[in-house]
Amino acid sequence: MLIVKKFGGTSVADKERIFNVARRCIDEYSKGNDVVVVLSAMGKQTDVLLAQAKDINPNASKRELDMLLTTGEQTSVALMAMAMNSLGIPAISLNAFQVAMHTTAAYGNARLKRIDTDRIKNELANRKIVIVTGFQGINQFDDYTTLGRGGSDTTAVALAAALHADACEIYTDVDGVFTADPRVVKNARKLDAITYDEMLELASLGAGVLHNRSVEMAKKYGVQLVVRSSLNTTEGTVVKEVVNMEKMLVSGVACDKNTARIAVIGLEDQPGVAFKLFNHLANHNINVDIILQSVGRDGTKDISFTVAEDAADEAVEIINRHREGSLKCHEVDVEKNVAKVSVVGAGMMTNAGVAAKMFEALYDCGVNIKQISTSEIRVTVLIDEKYVDVSMNAVHDAFSLGK
Ligand code: ADP
Ligand code: ASP
Ligand code: MG
């Protein structure tokens, strides 16, 4: 069997944890399996590097940031190979260049395009454990790129797909995928299984346990994932196409504090305005989420939408740049202390009343809803960030998701 195992930052945070991971991988290898290990940077190293960069130059280019951030993963894979070697096991570390993991050009938010598998296959054929840097790639300029925060999960799934692995296991610091972030909702329950679609919604709506692109890719290539703890041997959560369980109405609640709301007030009420606004943002790779347009009055209308908080300043700057030209408007407002809270569940497709139940739970704890958006399998509300914890718990309780 060929098994891809990915370990996150907490799982390789120090010497003891590195040896813990080394031993787990060696156990698998000793059964005769081929083992490819994908690692994140140790502990909070990516945050440390970002802080260092900010201290030197708050406007550092995205290219140089990626050059810096990729060192985090390079450190952890080299140390892991050394740990395995010290235990008498042949292991080799490879970075994105050495494997050749090709991505799009976009520094900081690149997408994997193609992975060369020859080097990895050769090393496996020599009975080595192959340890690969997560989160990084190379672009057409032979520069390092990164895949966005949390992107090591995507590296693992992409490798599992490219190598036709028999299993892809994501090891982390919780026992699996829960009905809500167990650090926010104390009685959150671990799910035995969840569908790709539900997991994709949860991940996209802030459940950081899996990078959303990793789920997208797993669905596309049919890679079954297991999310489990690196610190114990509890069975984890399987992420797959169909879940043979009594279908739950709602499978989870997620929140995303990395959210800002931008309101563009007094736009001209005529064709093409929304296109121009969102096209300018798309041209700068800014993702837009919940969009709300007001009813027109006196020839003007307002459009408000959410973006990731760290993209808000750039978004406003882009809009302001066009206010004299294609985007005439009265005012551009930004609100950064907002958050999204969402309920997700395949069961709600056939069941009315999920939204009402969620709104009632928020009403009962006095939380005002600023904006709403829905899809077939989710309801999302925008609220004041300070009410996130109370809202998450209230909504989780309202759907009886707890233990
Ligand atoms: P890693 O470094 O292993 O990639 P992450 O911090 O990226 O770990 O992801 C694991 C964290 O995701 C958990 O510690 C937990 O706080 C958070 N999380 C958010 N939503 C969920 C959820 N629904 N189920 C499990 N964990 C969640
Ligand atoms: N080290 C990167 C991060 O902190 C990638 C990852 O952990 O998946 O975002
Ligand atoms: Mg992660």
XYZ file of C-alpha atoms and ligand atoms in Angstrom, residues 6 8-11 153 171-174 176-183 206-209, ligand 1:
49
model
C 0.067 14.743 6.589
C 0.095 19.840 10.919
C 2.160 22.373 12.838
C 1.142 21.360 16.366
C 1.966 17.749 15.547
C -3.639 19.700 3.497
C -3.205 14.112 11.306
C -3.990 17.115 13.451
C -4.447 18.318 17.041
C -8.100 17.268 17.423
C -11.396 14.512 13.727
C -14.041 16.752 12.230
C -16.515 17.914 14.865
C -20.001 19.406 14.661
C -18.286 22.732 15.522
C -14.797 23.866 16.471
C -14.336 21.993 19.777
C -12.332 24.932 21.096
C -14.150 28.878 8.459
C -13.758 25.345 9.866
C -9.965 25.481 9.640
C -9.534 21.766 10.292
P -3.010 21.605 11.617
O -1.869 22.430 12.076
O -2.920 20.181 12.081
O -3.287 21.726 10.156
P -5.217 23.389 12.144
O -5.041 24.340 13.286
O -5.040 23.899 10.776
O -4.256 22.157 12.431
O -6.646 22.683 12.232
C -7.073 22.057 13.412
C -7.947 23.008 14.222
O -9.151 23.264 13.508
C -8.424 22.466 15.538
O -7.477 22.677 16.552
C -9.748 23.201 15.778
O -9.608 24.241 16.718
C -10.080 23.808 14.429
N -11.441 23.497 13.971
C -12.321 24.411 13.472
N -13.476 23.834 13.141
C -13.356 22.519 13.443
C -14.231 21.396 13.320
N -15.481 21.513 12.823
N -13.774 20.189 13.718
C -12.525 20.054 14.203
N -11.664 21.076 14.349
C -12.061 22.305 13.979
